[in-house]
């Protein structure tokens, strides 16, 4: 419904600004992202991805556009053959346009023959995704990180996420607290993960790198043969720790059931997928990461699963202001799902240590 309302009121004017005529375009709601609104636009032989940026979350969409443009210029100069999916300029020359109601839109080329996946079936898919995310950070290792704006401040600051959870918990009504009882307990019993975060990141012992910050599996494009093509969803590319990128891959690739799964018995932690991610990422980043960073590879999975569980739980307790939902209680299901994944991940930790050391 939301999509239909947006289409009815805004899309024609937005397309005009990109030189497209609404009557010549077919629009289809596209993908399964939780933040932006995304359409595939087909216009004769050409296809595009049109996105309405969620400016409740991204308060300064221009910063995203600036960041992407800077990265694009750097990559064009250093590795022109690299497939970097950047927004197209509008007729005005700008990379963002505004609709009559003030919302921000961008248009990118649709990568022909590409597809995304929400659940992995083969470990090769995990390997390919890890290669793509590792390659992205490697190719940008000499990019001047100070040139990047923080599009979401403290986005992956685990201690802040914990604080936000505690505040939401303190303010939530009793019925929500009762419903979330098990998840809340898991949130408190895993607090040690946040203490480690403080120790590891607080002292400047690990470097800031160009970090994607949203490496879930549906942010990689695959070609028809299943080979990784490139990474997408660049809204959160900012200075950060590599832990964010590896951790979110582990979070979204290890289990055959994704974060939306309501039957938690389907959640598993697959060792062969862990190895595939390790190999894929290290193929690209093995010579770039410092020894200290390498010691945190396994920890990164815990950190990101825990953080995501806290974020879903916080959103549930606050009445779902952040993540799109399609049924009541969905954010609590997502949180419970992630805490189950965390429990299984914690159980496997010793095996993982043996596998990669
Ligand atoms: P969100 O921030 O909401 O996750 P994304 O930028 O990830 O938005 O886009 C949502 C989905 O649209 C992706 O998961 C992918 O399936 C598809 N998509 C986005 N950009 C492209 C592109 N340039 N070519 C093909 N598909 C794309
Ligand atoms: C959001 O945009 P999307 O759907 O790829 C979120 C990520 C979460 C993810 C959980 C800006 O990602 O941080 O890990 O949902 N992005 C933002 O599915 O908050
Ligand atoms: Mg996405």
Coordinates of C-alpha atoms and ligand atoms in Angstrom, one line a residue:
X1 CA 0.0 0.0 0.0
X2 CA 2.8 2.4 0.9
X3 CA 4.4 1.7 -2.4
X4 CA 1.2 2.3 -4.3
X5 CA 0.7 5.6 -2.6
X6 CA 4.2 6.7 -3.3
X7 CA 3.9 5.7 -6.9
X8 CA 0.6 7.5 -7.4
X9 CA 1.8 10.8 -5.9
X10 CA 5.4 11.1 -6.8
X11 CA 6.9 8.9 -9.3
X12 CA 6.0 10.6 -12.6
X13 CA 7.6 13.8 -11.5
X14 CA 10.7 12.0 -10.2
X15 CA 11.2 10.1 -13.5
X16 CA 10.8 13.3 -15.5
X17 CA 13.8 14.7 -13.7
X18 CA 15.8 11.8 -15.0
X19 CA 14.6 12.3 -18.5
X20 CA 12.1 9.4 -18.3
X21 CA 8.4 9.5 -19.2
X22 CA 6.2 7.7 -16.7
X23 CA 3.9 6.4 -19.5
X24 CA 6.8 4.7 -21.2
X25 CA 8.0 3.0 -17.9
X26 CA 6.9 -0.2 -16.2
X27 CA 7.5 -0.1 -12.4
X28 CA 7.8 -3.1 -10.1
X29 CA 8.5 -3.1 -6.4
X30 CA 11.9 -4.9 -6.1
X31 CA 14.1 -6.8 -3.7
X32 CA 13.6 -7.4 0.0
X33 CA 15.5 -4.5 1.6
X34 CA 14.2 -3.3 5.0
X35 CA 15.1 0.3 4.7
X36 CA 14.7 2.0 1.3
X37 CA 11.8 1.8 -1.2
X38 CA 13.1 0.1 -4.3
X39 CA 11.5 -0.3 -7.8
X40 CA 12.8 -1.9 -11.0
X41 CA 12.0 0.5 -13.8
X42 CA 11.8 -0.9 -17.3
X43 CA 11.8 1.6 -20.1
X44 CA 12.0 -0.1 -23.5
X45 CA 15.5 -1.7 -23.7
X46 CA 16.7 0.0 -20.6
X47 CA 16.2 -1.0 -17.0
X48 CA 17.0 0.9 -13.8
X49 CA 16.7 0.7 -10.1
X50 CA 14.8 3.6 -8.6
X51 CA 15.1 4.2 -4.9
X52 CA 13.3 6.5 -2.5
X53 CA 15.8 7.0 0.3
X54 CA 14.4 6.5 3.8
X55 CA 15.2 9.9 5.2
X56 CA 13.8 9.2 8.5
X57 CA 16.9 7.0 8.9
X58 CA 19.3 8.8 6.7
X59 CA 19.0 12.4 7.8
X60 CA 21.3 13.7 5.1
X61 CA 20.9 11.8 1.9
X62 CA 23.3 14.2 0.2
X63 CA 26.1 12.8 2.3
X64 CA 25.4 9.3 0.9
X65 CA 25.5 10.7 -2.6
X66 CA 28.8 12.6 -1.9
X67 CA 30.4 9.5 -0.5
X68 CA 29.4 7.3 -3.4
X69 CA 30.6 9.8 -5.9
X70 CA 34.0 10.1 -4.2
X71 CA 34.4 6.4 -4.2
X72 CA 33.3 6.2 -7.8
X73 CA 35.9 8.7 -8.9
X74 CA 38.6 7.0 -6.9
X75 CA 37.8 3.6 -8.4
X76 CA 37.5 4.9 -11.9
X77 CA 41.0 6.3 -11.6
X78 CA 42.6 3.3 -9.9
X79 CA 40.7 0.2 -11.2
X80 CA 38.5 1.3 -14.1
X81 CA 37.4 -2.3 -14.9
X82 CA 35.8 -2.7 -11.4
X83 CA 32.0 -2.9 -11.5
X84 CA 30.9 -0.2 -9.2
X85 CA 27.2 0.5 -9.3
X86 CA 26.7 4.2 -8.8
X87 CA 23.6 6.3 -9.3
X88 CA 23.1 8.1 -12.6
X89 CA 23.0 11.9 -12.9
X90 CA 19.6 13.5 -13.4
X91 CA 19.1 16.1 -16.1
X92 CA 20.3 18.7 -13.6
X93 CA 23.6 16.9 -13.2
X94 CA 22.8 16.0 -9.6
X95 CA 22.7 12.4 -8.3
X96 CA 19.7 12.9 -6.1
X97 CA 16.4 14.4 -7.1
X98 CA 13.5 15.5 -4.8
X99 CA 9.8 14.8 -5.4
X100 CA 7.1 17.3 -4.9
X101 CA 6.7 16.2 -1.3
X102 CA 10.5 16.7 -0.6
X103 CA 11.6 13.0 -0.6
X104 CA 14.9 12.0 -2.1
X105 CA 15.2 9.6 -5.0
X106 CA 18.1 8.2 -7.0
X107 CA 18.3 6.1 -10.1
X108 CA 20.9 3.5 -10.8
X109 CA 21.5 1.2 -13.8
X110 CA 19.9 -2.2 -13.3
X111 CA 22.7 -4.7 -13.7
X112 CA 21.4 -7.0 -16.5
X113 CA 21.5 -10.7 -15.8
X114 CA 22.0 -10.1 -12.1
X115 CA 20.1 -11.4 -9.2
X116 CA 20.3 -11.4 -5.4
X117 CA 19.6 -14.2 -2.9
X118 CA 18.1 -14.1 0.6
X119 CA 19.2 -17.6 1.6
X120 CA 22.3 -19.5 0.6
X121 CA 22.2 -23.0 -0.7
X122 CA 25.8 -23.6 -1.6
X123 CA 28.9 -22.6 0.2
X124 CA 30.2 -21.2 -3.1
X125 CA 27.7 -18.4 -2.7
X126 CA 29.2 -17.5 0.6
X127 CA 32.7 -17.7 -0.8
X128 CA 31.7 -15.4 -3.7
X129 CA 30.0 -12.9 -1.4
X130 CA 33.0 -12.8 0.9
X131 CA 35.3 -12.3 -2.1
X132 CA 33.2 -9.3 -3.2
X133 CA 33.1 -7.6 0.1
X134 CA 36.8 -8.3 0.8
X135 CA 37.7 -7.0 -2.7
X136 CA 35.6 -3.8 -2.1
X137 CA 37.6 -2.9 1.1
X138 CA 40.9 -4.0 -0.5
X139 CA 40.5 -1.8 -3.6
X140 CA 39.7 1.1 -1.3
X141 CA 42.6 0.6 1.1
X142 CA 44.4 3.7 -0.1
X143 CA 41.3 5.9 -0.3
X144 CA 41.6 8.8 2.1
X145 CA 39.1 7.7 4.7
X146 CA 38.7 11.3 6.1
X147 CA 37.0 12.1 2.8
X148 CA 34.0 9.9 3.8
X149 CA 31.1 11.3 5.8
X150 CA 29.4 9.4 8.5
X151 CA 26.0 8.8 7.0
X152 CA 24.8 7.2 10.3
X153 CA 26.8 8.1 13.3
X154 CA 27.7 5.3 15.7
X155 CA 26.0 2.9 13.3
X156 CA 27.8 -0.2 14.5
X157 CA 28.8 1.0 18.0
X158 CA 27.7 -2.0 20.0
X159 CA 27.8 -0.2 23.3
X160 CA 25.5 2.4 22.1
X161 CA 23.1 -0.2 20.7
X162 CA 23.2 -1.8 24.1
X163 CA 22.4 1.5 25.8
X164 CA 19.5 2.0 23.3
X165 CA 18.2 -1.4 24.2
X166 CA 18.4 -0.7 27.9
X167 CA 16.5 2.6 27.5
X168 CA 13.8 1.0 25.3
X169 CA 13.5 -1.8 27.9
X170 CA 13.2 0.7 30.8
X171 CA 10.4 2.6 28.9
X172 CA 8.4 -0.3 27.4
X173 CA 5.0 -1.2 28.6
X174 CA 4.4 -4.3 30.6
X175 CA 2.7 -6.3 27.9
X176 CA 5.7 -5.8 25.5
X177 CA 8.1 -6.8 28.3
X178 CA 6.1 -9.9 29.0
X179 CA 6.1 -10.9 25.3
X180 CA 9.8 -10.2 24.9
X181 CA 10.8 -12.0 28.1
X182 CA 13.1 -14.6 26.6
X183 CA 14.7 -12.3 24.2
X184 CA 15.4 -9.7 26.9
X185 CA 17.0 -12.4 29.1
X186 CA 19.2 -13.4 26.1
X187 CA 20.1 -9.7 25.6
X188 CA 21.3 -9.4 29.2
X189 CA 23.1 -12.8 29.4
X190 CA 25.3 -12.0 26.4
X191 CA 26.4 -8.6 27.6
X192 CA 30.0 -9.8 27.7
X193 CA 30.1 -9.5 23.9
X194 CA 29.7 -5.7 24.3
X195 CA 32.4 -5.6 27.0
X196 CA 34.8 -7.2 24.5
X197 CA 33.8 -4.7 21.9
X198 CA 34.9 -1.8 24.2
X199 CA 38.3 -3.5 24.9
X200 CA 39.0 -4.2 21.2
X201 CA 37.9 -1.1 19.5
X202 CA 38.3 1.6 22.3
X203 CA 42.1 1.8 22.2
X204 CA 42.7 2.4 18.5
X205 CA 44.3 -1.0 18.2
X206 CA 42.5 -1.8 15.0
X207 CA 42.4 0.5 12.1
X208 CA 39.4 2.2 10.5
X209 CA 38.9 1.1 6.9
X210 CA 36.4 1.8 4.2
X211 CA 33.7 -0.4 5.5
X212 CA 30.4 -1.4 3.8
X213 CA 28.5 -1.9 7.0
X214 CA 25.6 -3.9 5.5
X215 CA 27.1 -7.0 4.1
X216 CA 24.0 -9.2 4.3
X217 CA 23.8 -11.6 1.5
X218 CA 21.2 -9.7 -0.5
X219 CA 23.6 -6.8 -0.9
X220 CA 25.7 -8.8 -3.4
X221 CA 24.7 -9.2 -7.0
X222 CA 25.3 -12.6 -8.6
X223 CA 25.4 -13.4 -12.3
X224 CA 23.4 -16.2 -13.9
X225 CA 26.2 -18.8 -13.3
X226 CA 26.3 -17.9 -9.6
X227 CA 29.5 -15.9 -9.7
X228 CA 29.6 -12.7 -7.5
X229 CA 29.4 -9.6 -9.6
X230 CA 29.6 -6.7 -7.2
X231 CA 28.4 -5.2 -4.0
X232 CA 25.4 -2.9 -3.8
X233 CA 23.5 -0.9 -1.1
X234 CA 26.2 1.6 -0.4
X235 CA 24.3 3.9 1.9
X236 CA 26.3 2.9 4.9
X237 CA 29.8 2.9 3.4
X238 CA 31.7 4.8 6.0
X239 CA 34.9 4.5 8.0
X240 CA 34.6 1.5 10.3
X241 CA 36.1 -1.8 11.5
X242 CA 36.4 -4.8 9.2
X243 CA 34.6 -6.7 12.0
X244 CA 31.3 -5.2 10.8
X245 CA 31.6 -6.6 7.3
X246 CA 32.8 -10.1 8.1
X247 CA 30.4 -10.3 11.1
X248 CA 27.4 -9.4 9.0
X249 CA 28.3 -12.0 6.4
X250 CA 28.6 -14.6 9.1
X251 CA 25.3 -13.5 10.5
X252 CA 23.5 -13.9 7.2
X253 CA 25.3 -16.8 5.6
X254 CA 25.8 -19.4 8.2
X255 CA 22.3 -20.5 8.7
X256 CA 20.1 -22.1 6.0
X257 CA 17.2 -20.1 7.6
X258 CA 17.3 -16.3 7.4
X259 CA 16.5 -13.7 9.9
X260 CA 12.8 -13.7 9.0
X261 CA 12.4 -17.4 9.8
X262 CA 9.7 -18.0 12.5
X263 CA 10.5 -21.7 13.0
X264 CA 13.7 -21.4 15.0
X265 CA 14.4 -25.1 14.8
X266 CA 15.4 -24.5 11.2
X267 CA 18.3 -22.2 12.3
X268 CA 21.7 -23.8 12.1
X269 CA 25.3 -22.8 12.0
X270 CA 27.1 -24.4 9.0
X271 CA 30.8 -25.0 9.5
X272 CA 31.5 -25.4 5.8
X273 CA 29.9 -22.0 5.1
X274 CA 32.1 -20.5 7.9
X275 CA 35.2 -21.8 6.1
X276 CA 34.0 -20.5 2.7
X277 CA 33.6 -17.0 4.1
X278 CA 37.0 -17.2 5.8
X279 CA 38.7 -18.3 2.6
X280 CA 36.8 -15.8 0.4
X281 CA 37.5 -12.8 2.6
X282 CA 41.1 -13.8 3.2
X283 CA 41.8 -14.3 -0.5
X284 CA 41.2 -10.5 -0.8
X285 CA 42.1 -9.2 2.6
X286 CA 44.6 -11.7 4.0
X287 CA 47.6 -9.5 3.2
X288 CA 45.9 -6.3 4.2
X289 CA 44.6 -7.1 7.7
X290 CA 46.9 -6.7 10.7
X291 CA 47.6 -9.7 13.0
X292 CA 45.4 -8.1 15.7
X293 CA 42.5 -7.7 13.3
X294 CA 42.8 -11.4 12.3
X295 CA 42.4 -12.5 15.9
X296 CA 39.0 -11.0 15.8
X297 CA 37.6 -12.8 12.9
X298 CA 35.5 -15.2 15.0
X299 CA 34.5 -12.6 17.4
X300 CA 33.1 -10.4 14.6
X301 CA 30.2 -13.0 14.0
X302 CA 29.2 -12.8 17.7
X303 CA 29.4 -9.1 17.7
X304 CA 27.2 -8.6 14.6
X305 CA 24.6 -11.3 15.5
X306 CA 24.3 -9.8 19.0
X307 CA 24.0 -6.3 17.7
X308 CA 21.3 -7.2 15.2
X309 CA 19.4 -9.1 17.8
X310 CA 19.5 -6.0 20.1
X311 CA 18.5 -3.7 17.2
X312 CA 15.4 -5.8 16.3
X313 CA 14.5 -6.2 20.0
X314 CA 14.8 -2.4 20.6
X315 CA 12.7 -1.7 17.6
X316 CA 10.0 -4.1 18.9
X317 CA 10.1 -2.5 22.4
X318 CA 9.7 1.0 20.9
X319 CA 6.8 0.1 18.6
X320 CA 8.7 -0.6 15.4
X321 CA 9.8 2.9 14.3
X322 CA 12.8 1.6 12.3
X323 CA 12.5 -1.6 10.4
X324 CA 9.7 -2.2 7.9
X325 CA 7.3 -4.8 9.2
X326 CA 4.5 -6.8 7.5
X327 CA 2.9 -8.3 10.6
X328 CA 2.7 -7.3 14.3
X329 CA 5.5 -8.8 16.4
X330 CA 7.8 -9.3 13.4
X331 CA 10.7 -7.5 15.1
X332 CA 10.4 -9.7 18.1
X333 CA 10.4 -12.8 15.9
X334 CA 13.5 -11.4 14.2
X335 CA 15.2 -10.7 17.5
X336 CA 14.4 -14.2 18.8
X337 CA 15.7 -15.7 15.6
X338 CA 19.0 -13.8 16.0
X339 CA 19.4 -14.8 19.7
X340 CA 18.9 -18.4 18.6
X341 CA 21.6 -18.0 16.0
X342 CA 23.9 -16.4 18.6
X343 CA 23.3 -19.3 20.9
X344 CA 24.3 -21.8 18.2
X345 CA 27.3 -19.6 17.1
X346 CA 28.6 -19.5 20.7
X347 CA 28.4 -23.3 20.9
X348 CA 30.5 -23.6 17.8
X349 CA 33.2 -21.1 18.8
X350 CA 35.8 -23.7 19.8
X351 CA 35.4 -25.6 16.6
X352 CA 35.8 -22.4 14.6
X353 CA 39.0 -21.6 16.5
X354 CA 40.4 -25.0 15.6
X355 CA 39.4 -24.6 11.9
X356 CA 41.2 -21.4 11.3
X357 CA 44.3 -21.5 13.5
Ligands
LIG1 P1 17.8 -1.6 0.9 O1 18.7 -0.6 1.5 O2 16.4 -1.3 1.1 O3 18.3 -3.0 1.2 P2 19.1 -2.1 -1.7 O4 20.0 -1.0 -2.3 O5 19.8 -3.2 -1.1 O6 18.1 -1.4 -0.7 O7 18.2 -2.6 -2.9 C1 17.2 -3.6 -2.6 C2 17.3 -4.7 -3.6 O8 17.2 -4.2 -5.0 C3 18.6 -5.5 -3.6 O9 18.7 -6.4 -2.6 C4 18.7 -6.0 -5.0 O10 17.8 -7.2 -5.1 C5 18.0 -5.0 -5.9 N1 19.0 -4.1 -6.5 C6 19.5 -2.9 -6.0 N2 20.3 -2.3 -6.8 C7 20.4 -3.1 -7.9 C8 21.1 -2.9 -9.2 N3 21.8 -1.9 -9.5 N4 20.9 -3.9 -10.1 C9 20.1 -5.0 -9.9 N5 19.4 -5.2 -8.7 C10 19.5 -4.2 -7.7
LIG2 C1 19.0 -3.1 7.1 O1 18.9 -1.9 4.1 P1 19.0 -3.4 4.4 O2 17.7 -4.0 4.5 O3 20.0 -4.0 3.5 C2 19.9 -2.3 8.1 C3 21.1 -3.2 8.4 C4 20.5 -4.5 9.1 C5 19.6 -5.2 8.2 C6 18.9 -6.3 8.9 C7 20.7 1.3 7.4 O4 19.6 -3.4 5.9 O5 21.9 -2.5 9.3 O6 21.6 -5.3 9.3 O7 18.5 -4.3 7.7 N1 20.3 -1.1 7.4 C8 20.3 0.1 8.1 O8 18.2 -7.1 7.9 O9 19.9 0.1 9.3
LIG3 MG1 19.9 -4.0 0.8

